[in-house]
Coordinates of N, CA, C and O in Angstrom, one line a residue:
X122 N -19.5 -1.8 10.4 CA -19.6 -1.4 11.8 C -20.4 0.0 11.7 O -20.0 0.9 11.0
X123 N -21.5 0.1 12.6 CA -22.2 0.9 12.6 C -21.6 2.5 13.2 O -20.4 2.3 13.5
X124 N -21.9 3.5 13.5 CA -21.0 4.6 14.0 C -20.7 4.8 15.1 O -19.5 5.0 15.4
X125 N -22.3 4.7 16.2 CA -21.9 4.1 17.7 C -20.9 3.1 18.1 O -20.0 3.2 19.0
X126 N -21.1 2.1 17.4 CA -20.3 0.6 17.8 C -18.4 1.0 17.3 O -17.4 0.6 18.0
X127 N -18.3 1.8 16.2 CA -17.2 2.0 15.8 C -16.4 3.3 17.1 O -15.3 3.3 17.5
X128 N -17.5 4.3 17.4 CA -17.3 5.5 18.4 C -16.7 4.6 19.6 O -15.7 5.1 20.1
X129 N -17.1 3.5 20.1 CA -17.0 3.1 21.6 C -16.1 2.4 21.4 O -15.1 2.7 22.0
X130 N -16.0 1.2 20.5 CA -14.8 0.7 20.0 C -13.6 1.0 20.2 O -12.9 0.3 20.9
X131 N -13.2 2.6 19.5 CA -12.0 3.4 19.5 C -12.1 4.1 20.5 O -11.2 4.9 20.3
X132 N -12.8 4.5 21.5 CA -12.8 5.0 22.7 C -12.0 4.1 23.5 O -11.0 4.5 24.0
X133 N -12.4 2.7 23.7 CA -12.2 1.9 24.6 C -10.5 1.7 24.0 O -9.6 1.6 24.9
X134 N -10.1 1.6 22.6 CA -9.2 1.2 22.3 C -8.2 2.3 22.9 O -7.4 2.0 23.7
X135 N -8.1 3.6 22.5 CA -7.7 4.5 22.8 C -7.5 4.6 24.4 O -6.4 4.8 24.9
X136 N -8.6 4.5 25.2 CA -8.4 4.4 27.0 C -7.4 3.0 27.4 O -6.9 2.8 28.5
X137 N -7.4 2.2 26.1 CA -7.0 1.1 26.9 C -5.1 1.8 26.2 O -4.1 1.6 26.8
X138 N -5.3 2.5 25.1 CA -3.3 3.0 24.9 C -3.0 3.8 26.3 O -2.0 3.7 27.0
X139 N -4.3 4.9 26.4 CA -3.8 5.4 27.8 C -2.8 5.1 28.9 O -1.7 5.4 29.4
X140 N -3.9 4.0 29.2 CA -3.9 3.3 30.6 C -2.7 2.8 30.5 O -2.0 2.8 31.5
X141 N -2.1 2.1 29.1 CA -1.3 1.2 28.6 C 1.2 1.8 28.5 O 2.3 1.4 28.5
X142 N 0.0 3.6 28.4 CA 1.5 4.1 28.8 C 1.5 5.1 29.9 O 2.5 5.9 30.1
X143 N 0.6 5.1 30.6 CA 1.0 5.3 31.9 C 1.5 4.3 32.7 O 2.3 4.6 33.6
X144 N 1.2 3.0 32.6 CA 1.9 1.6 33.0 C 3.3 1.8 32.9 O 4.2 1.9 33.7
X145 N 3.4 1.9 31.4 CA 4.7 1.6 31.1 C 6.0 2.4 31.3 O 7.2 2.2 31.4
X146 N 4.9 3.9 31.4 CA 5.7 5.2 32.2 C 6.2 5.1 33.5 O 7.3 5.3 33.9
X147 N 4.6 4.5 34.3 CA 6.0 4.7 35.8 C 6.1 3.1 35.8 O 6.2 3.0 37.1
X148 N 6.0 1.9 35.3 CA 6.5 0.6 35.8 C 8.5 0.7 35.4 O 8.8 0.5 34.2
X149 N 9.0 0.9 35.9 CA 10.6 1.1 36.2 C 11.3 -0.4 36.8 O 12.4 -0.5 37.3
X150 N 10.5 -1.3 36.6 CA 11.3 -2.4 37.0 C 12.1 -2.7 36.2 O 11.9 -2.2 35.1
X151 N 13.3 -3.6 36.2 CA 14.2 -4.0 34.8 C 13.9 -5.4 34.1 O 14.4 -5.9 33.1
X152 N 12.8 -5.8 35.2 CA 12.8 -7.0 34.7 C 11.3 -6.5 33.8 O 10.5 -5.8 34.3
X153 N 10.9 -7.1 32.3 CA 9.9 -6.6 31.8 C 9.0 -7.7 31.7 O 9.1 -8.4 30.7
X154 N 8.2 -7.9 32.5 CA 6.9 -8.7 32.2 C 5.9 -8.4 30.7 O 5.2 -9.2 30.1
X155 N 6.1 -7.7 30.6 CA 4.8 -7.7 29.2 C 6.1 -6.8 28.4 O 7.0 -6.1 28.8
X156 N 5.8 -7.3 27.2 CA 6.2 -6.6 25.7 C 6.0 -7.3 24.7 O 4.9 -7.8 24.6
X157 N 7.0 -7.5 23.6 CA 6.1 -7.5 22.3 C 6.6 -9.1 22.2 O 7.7 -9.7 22.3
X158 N 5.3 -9.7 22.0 CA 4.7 -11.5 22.4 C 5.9 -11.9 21.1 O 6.8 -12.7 21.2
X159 N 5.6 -11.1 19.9 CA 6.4 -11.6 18.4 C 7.9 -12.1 19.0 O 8.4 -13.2 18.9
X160 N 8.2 -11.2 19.4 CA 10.3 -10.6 19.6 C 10.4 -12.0 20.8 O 11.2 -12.9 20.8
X161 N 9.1 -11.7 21.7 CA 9.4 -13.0 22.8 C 10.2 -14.3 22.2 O 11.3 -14.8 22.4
X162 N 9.0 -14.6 21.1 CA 9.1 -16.0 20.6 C 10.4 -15.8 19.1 O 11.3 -16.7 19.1
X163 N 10.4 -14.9 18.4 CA 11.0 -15.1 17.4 C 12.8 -14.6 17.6 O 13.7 -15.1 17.0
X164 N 12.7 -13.4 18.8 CA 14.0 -12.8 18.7 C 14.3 -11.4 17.8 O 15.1 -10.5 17.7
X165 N 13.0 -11.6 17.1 CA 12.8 -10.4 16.5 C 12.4 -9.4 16.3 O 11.3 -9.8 15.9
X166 N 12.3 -7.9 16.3 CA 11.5 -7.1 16.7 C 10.4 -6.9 15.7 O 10.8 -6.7 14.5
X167 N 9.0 -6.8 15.9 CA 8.0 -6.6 15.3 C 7.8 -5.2 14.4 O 8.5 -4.3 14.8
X168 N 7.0 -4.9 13.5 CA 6.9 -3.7 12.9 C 6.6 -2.3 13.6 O 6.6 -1.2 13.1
X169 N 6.2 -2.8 14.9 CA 5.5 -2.1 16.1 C 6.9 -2.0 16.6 O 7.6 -1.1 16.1
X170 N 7.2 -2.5 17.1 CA 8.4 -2.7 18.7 C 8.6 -1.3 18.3 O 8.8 -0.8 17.2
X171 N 8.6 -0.5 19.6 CA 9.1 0.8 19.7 C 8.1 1.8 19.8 O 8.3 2.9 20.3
X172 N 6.7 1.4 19.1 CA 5.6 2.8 19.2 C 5.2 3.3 20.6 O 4.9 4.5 20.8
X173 N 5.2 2.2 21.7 CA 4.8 2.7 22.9 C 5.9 3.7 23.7 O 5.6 4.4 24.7
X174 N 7.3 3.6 23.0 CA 8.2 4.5 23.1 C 8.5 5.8 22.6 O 9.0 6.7 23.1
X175 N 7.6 5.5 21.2 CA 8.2 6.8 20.7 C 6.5 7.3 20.8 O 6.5 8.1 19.9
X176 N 5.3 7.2 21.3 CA 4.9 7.6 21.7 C 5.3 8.6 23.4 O 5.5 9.8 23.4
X177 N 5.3 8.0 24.1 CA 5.7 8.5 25.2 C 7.2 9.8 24.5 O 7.3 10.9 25.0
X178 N 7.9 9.5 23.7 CA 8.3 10.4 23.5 C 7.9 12.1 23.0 O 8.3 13.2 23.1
X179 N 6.7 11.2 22.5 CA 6.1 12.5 21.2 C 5.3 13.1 22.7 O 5.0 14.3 22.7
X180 N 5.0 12.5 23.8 CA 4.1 13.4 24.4 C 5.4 14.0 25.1 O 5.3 15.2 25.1
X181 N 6.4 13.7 25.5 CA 7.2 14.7 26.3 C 7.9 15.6 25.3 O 9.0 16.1 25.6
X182 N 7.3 16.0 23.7 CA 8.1 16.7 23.2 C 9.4 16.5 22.4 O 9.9 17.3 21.7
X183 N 9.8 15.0 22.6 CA 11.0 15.0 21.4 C 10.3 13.9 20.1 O 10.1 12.7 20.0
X184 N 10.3 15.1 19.4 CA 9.3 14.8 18.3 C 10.6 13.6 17.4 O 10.5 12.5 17.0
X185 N 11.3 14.3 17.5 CA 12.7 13.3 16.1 C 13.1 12.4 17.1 O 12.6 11.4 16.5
X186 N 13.6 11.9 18.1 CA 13.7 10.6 18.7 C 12.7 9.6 18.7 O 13.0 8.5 19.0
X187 N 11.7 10.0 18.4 CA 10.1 9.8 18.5 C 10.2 8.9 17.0 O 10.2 7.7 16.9
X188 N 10.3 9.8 15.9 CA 10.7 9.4 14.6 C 11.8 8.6 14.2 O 11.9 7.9 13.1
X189 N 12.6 8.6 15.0 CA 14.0 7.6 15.1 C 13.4 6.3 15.4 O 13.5 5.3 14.6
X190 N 12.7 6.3 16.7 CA 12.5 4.7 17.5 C 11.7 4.8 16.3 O 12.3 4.9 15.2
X191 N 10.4 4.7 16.3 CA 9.4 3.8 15.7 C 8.5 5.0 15.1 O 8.1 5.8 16.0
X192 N 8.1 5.4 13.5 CA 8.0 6.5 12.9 C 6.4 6.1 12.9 O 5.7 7.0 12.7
X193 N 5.6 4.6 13.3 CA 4.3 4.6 13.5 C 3.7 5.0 15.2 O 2.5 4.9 15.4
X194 N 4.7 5.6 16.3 CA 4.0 6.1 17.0 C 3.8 8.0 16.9 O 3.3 8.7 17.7
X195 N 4.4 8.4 15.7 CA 3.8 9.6 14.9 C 1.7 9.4 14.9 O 0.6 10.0 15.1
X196 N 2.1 8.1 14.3 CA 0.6 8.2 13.9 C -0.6 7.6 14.7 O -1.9 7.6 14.5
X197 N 0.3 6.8 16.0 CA -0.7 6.4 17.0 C -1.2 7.8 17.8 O -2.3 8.1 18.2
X198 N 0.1 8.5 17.8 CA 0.1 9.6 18.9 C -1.2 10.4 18.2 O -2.4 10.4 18.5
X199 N -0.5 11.2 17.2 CA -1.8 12.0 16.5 C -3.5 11.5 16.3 O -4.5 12.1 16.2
X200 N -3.2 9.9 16.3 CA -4.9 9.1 16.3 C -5.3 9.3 17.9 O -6.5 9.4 18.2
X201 N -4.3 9.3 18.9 CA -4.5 9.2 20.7 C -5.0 10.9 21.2 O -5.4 11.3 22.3
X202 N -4.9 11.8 20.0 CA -5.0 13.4 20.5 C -6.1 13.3 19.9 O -7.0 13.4 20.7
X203 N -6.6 13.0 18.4 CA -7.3 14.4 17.6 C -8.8 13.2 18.0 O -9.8 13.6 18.5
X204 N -8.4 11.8 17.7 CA -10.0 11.1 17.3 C -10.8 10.8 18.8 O -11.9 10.2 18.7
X205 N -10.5 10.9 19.6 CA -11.1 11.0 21.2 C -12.5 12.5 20.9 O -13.7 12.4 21.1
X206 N -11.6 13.7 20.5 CA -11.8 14.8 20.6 C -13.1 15.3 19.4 O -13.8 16.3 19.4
X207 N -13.1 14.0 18.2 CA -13.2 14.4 16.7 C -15.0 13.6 17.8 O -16.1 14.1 17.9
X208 N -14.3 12.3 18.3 CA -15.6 12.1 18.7 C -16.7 12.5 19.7 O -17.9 12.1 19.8
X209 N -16.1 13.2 20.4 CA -17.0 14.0 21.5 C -17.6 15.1 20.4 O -18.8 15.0 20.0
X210 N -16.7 15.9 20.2 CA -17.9 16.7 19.3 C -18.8 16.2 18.4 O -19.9 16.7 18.4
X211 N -18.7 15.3 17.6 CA -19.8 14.3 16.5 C -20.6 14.0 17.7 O -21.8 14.1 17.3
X212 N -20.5 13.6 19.0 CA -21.5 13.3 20.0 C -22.8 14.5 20.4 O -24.0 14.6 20.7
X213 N -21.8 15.3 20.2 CA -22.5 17.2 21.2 C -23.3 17.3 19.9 O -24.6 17.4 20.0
X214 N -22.6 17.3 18.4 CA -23.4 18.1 17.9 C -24.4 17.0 17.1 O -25.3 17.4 16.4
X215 N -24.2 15.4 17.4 CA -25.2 14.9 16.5 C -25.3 14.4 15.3 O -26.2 14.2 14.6
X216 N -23.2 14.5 15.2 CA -23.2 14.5 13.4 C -22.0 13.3 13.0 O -21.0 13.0 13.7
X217 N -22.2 12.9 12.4 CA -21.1 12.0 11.7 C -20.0 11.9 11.2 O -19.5 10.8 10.8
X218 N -19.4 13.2 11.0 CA -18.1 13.6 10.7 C -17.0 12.8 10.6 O -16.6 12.5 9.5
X219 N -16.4 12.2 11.9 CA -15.4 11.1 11.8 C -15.9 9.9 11.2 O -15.1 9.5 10.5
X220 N -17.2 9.1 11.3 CA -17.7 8.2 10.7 C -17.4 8.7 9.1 O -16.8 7.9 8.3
X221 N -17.7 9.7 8.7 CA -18.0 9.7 7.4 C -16.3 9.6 7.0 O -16.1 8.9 6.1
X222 N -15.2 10.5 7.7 CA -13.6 10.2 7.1 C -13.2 8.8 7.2 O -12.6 8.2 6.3
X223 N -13.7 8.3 8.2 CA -13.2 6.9 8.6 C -13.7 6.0 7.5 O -13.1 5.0 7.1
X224 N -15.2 6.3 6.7 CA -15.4 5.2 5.7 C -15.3 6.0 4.1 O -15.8 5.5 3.1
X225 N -14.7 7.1 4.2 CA -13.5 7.6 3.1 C -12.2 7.4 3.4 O -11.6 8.0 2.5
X226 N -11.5 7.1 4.2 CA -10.2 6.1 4.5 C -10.2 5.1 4.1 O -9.5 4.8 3.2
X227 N -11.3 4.1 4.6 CA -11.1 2.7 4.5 C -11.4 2.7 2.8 O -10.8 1.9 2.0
X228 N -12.2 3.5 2.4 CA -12.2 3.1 1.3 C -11.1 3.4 0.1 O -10.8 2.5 -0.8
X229 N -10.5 4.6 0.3 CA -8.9 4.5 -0.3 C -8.1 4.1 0.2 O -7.2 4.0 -0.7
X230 N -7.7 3.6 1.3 CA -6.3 2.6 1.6 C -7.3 0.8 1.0 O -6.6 0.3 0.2
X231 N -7.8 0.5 1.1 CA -8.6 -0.5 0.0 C -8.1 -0.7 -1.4 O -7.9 -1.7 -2.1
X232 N -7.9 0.5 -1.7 CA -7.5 0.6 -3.0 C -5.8 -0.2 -3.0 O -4.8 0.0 -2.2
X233 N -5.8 -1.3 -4.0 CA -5.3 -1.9 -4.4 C -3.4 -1.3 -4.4 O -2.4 -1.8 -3.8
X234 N -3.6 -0.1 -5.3 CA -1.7 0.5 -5.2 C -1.5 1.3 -3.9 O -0.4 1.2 -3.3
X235 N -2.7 2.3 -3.3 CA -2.5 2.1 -2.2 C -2.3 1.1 -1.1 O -1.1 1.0 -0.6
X236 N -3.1 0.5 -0.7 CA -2.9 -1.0 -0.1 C -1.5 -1.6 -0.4 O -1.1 -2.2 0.6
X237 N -0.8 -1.7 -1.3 CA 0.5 -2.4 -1.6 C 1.6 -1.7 -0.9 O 2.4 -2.3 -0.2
X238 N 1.5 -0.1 -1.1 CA 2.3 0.7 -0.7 C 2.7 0.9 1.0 O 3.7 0.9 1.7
X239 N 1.1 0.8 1.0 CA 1.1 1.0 2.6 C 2.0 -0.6 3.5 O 2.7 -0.4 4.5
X240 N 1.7 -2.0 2.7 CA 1.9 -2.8 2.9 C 4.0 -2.4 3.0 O 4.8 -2.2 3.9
X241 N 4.1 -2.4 2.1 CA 5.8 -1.7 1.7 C 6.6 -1.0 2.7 O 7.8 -1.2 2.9
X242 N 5.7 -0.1 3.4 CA 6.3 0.5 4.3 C 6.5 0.4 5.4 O 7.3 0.9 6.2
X243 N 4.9 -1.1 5.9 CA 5.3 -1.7 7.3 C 6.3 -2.7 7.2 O 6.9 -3.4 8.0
X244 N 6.5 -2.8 5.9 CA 7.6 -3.9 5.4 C 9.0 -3.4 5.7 O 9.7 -4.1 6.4
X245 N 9.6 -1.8 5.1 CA 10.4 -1.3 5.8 C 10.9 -1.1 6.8 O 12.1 -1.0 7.1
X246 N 9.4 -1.0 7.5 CA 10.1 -0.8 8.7 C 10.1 -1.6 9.7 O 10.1 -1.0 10.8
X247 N 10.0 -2.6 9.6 CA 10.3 -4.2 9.9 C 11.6 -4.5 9.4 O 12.1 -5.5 9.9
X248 N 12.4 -3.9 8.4 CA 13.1 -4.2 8.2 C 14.3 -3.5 8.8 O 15.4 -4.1 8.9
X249 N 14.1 -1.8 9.4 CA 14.8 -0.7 10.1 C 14.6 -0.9 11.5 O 15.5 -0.4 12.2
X250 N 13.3 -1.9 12.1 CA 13.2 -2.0 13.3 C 14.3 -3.3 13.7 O 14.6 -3.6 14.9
X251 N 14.6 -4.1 12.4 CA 15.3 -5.6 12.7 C 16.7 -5.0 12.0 O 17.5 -5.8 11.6
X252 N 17.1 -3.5 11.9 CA 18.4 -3.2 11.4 C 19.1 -2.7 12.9 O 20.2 -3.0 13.3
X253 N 18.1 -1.9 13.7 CA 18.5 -0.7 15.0 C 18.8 -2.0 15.8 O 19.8 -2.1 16.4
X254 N 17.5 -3.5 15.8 CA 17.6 -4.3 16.6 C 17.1 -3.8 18.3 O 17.5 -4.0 19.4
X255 N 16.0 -3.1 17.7 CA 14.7 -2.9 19.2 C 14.5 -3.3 20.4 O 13.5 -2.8 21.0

C-alpha cells in the first residue's frame, strides 16, 4: 500500500471509530441493535468485546477500568489520538514519517516469535474476555 492510499485508509478508519463512539455514547436504548456479530452467533465474547468501552472509558479518564474491560482499547485509543495527528503533519511538511514506522512495524511484528507472541496474547485475552463473560 502506497503512503497516500495507507494515509486515507486510516483516516477514514479512524473517522469511521469516531463516528462509531459517539453513536454508542449517546444511543441509551436497552435494547442493542448493533454489537459484536461473533457473541451474536456463538454466545461468546470475541477478543475485542469491550474495546469500544474501554475506549470511551480512556477518553473520560478512567484509565484502569479502561484496562479492566478490554486492555486492546489502550491501544485503539492511543492509535485514535497520536496517528490522525502523526498524519496531518507528514501532510504539512511533505514527509513520510508515519509511513516509514508503519513499514518498520509491519516488518517486526512479521517476525515469526514476535508474531506468535502477539498471537498469544489475543489468545489470552479471549480467554479473560470469555472468563469476566462480556
Amino acid at each position: 500500500m502506497k503512503r497516500n492510499q495507507l494515509y486515507i485508509f486510516l483516516l477514514i478508519v479512524i473517522g469511521l471509530g469516531y463516528c462509531w463512539l459517539i453513536y454508542s455514547s449517546t444511543n441509551h436504548s436497552t435494547t442493542k441493535p448493533l454489537g459484536c456479530f461473533f457473541k451474536k452467533i456463538t454466545r461468546y465474547p470475541c477478543p475485542s468485546c469491550g474495546t469500544t468501552r474501554s475506549v470511551s472509558l480512556l477518553f473520560q479518564g478512567d484509565f484502569f477500568q479502561a484496562l479492566l474491560l478490554n486492555p486492546f482499547g489502550i491501544i485503539v485509543w492511543i492509535a485514535m489520538l497520536v496517528i490522525p495527528i502523526w498524519i496531518v503533519i507528514d501532510f504539512s511538511k511533505k514527509s513520510a514519517s508515519f509511513y516509514a514506522f508503519y513499514k518498520a512495524a509491519e516488518r517486526y511484528i512479521s517476525k515469526k516469535p514476535i508474531a506468535l507472541f502477539l498471537i498469544l496474547l489475543v489468545l489470552l485475552n479471549w480467554y479473560w474476555n470469555i472468563k469476566k463473560n462480556i
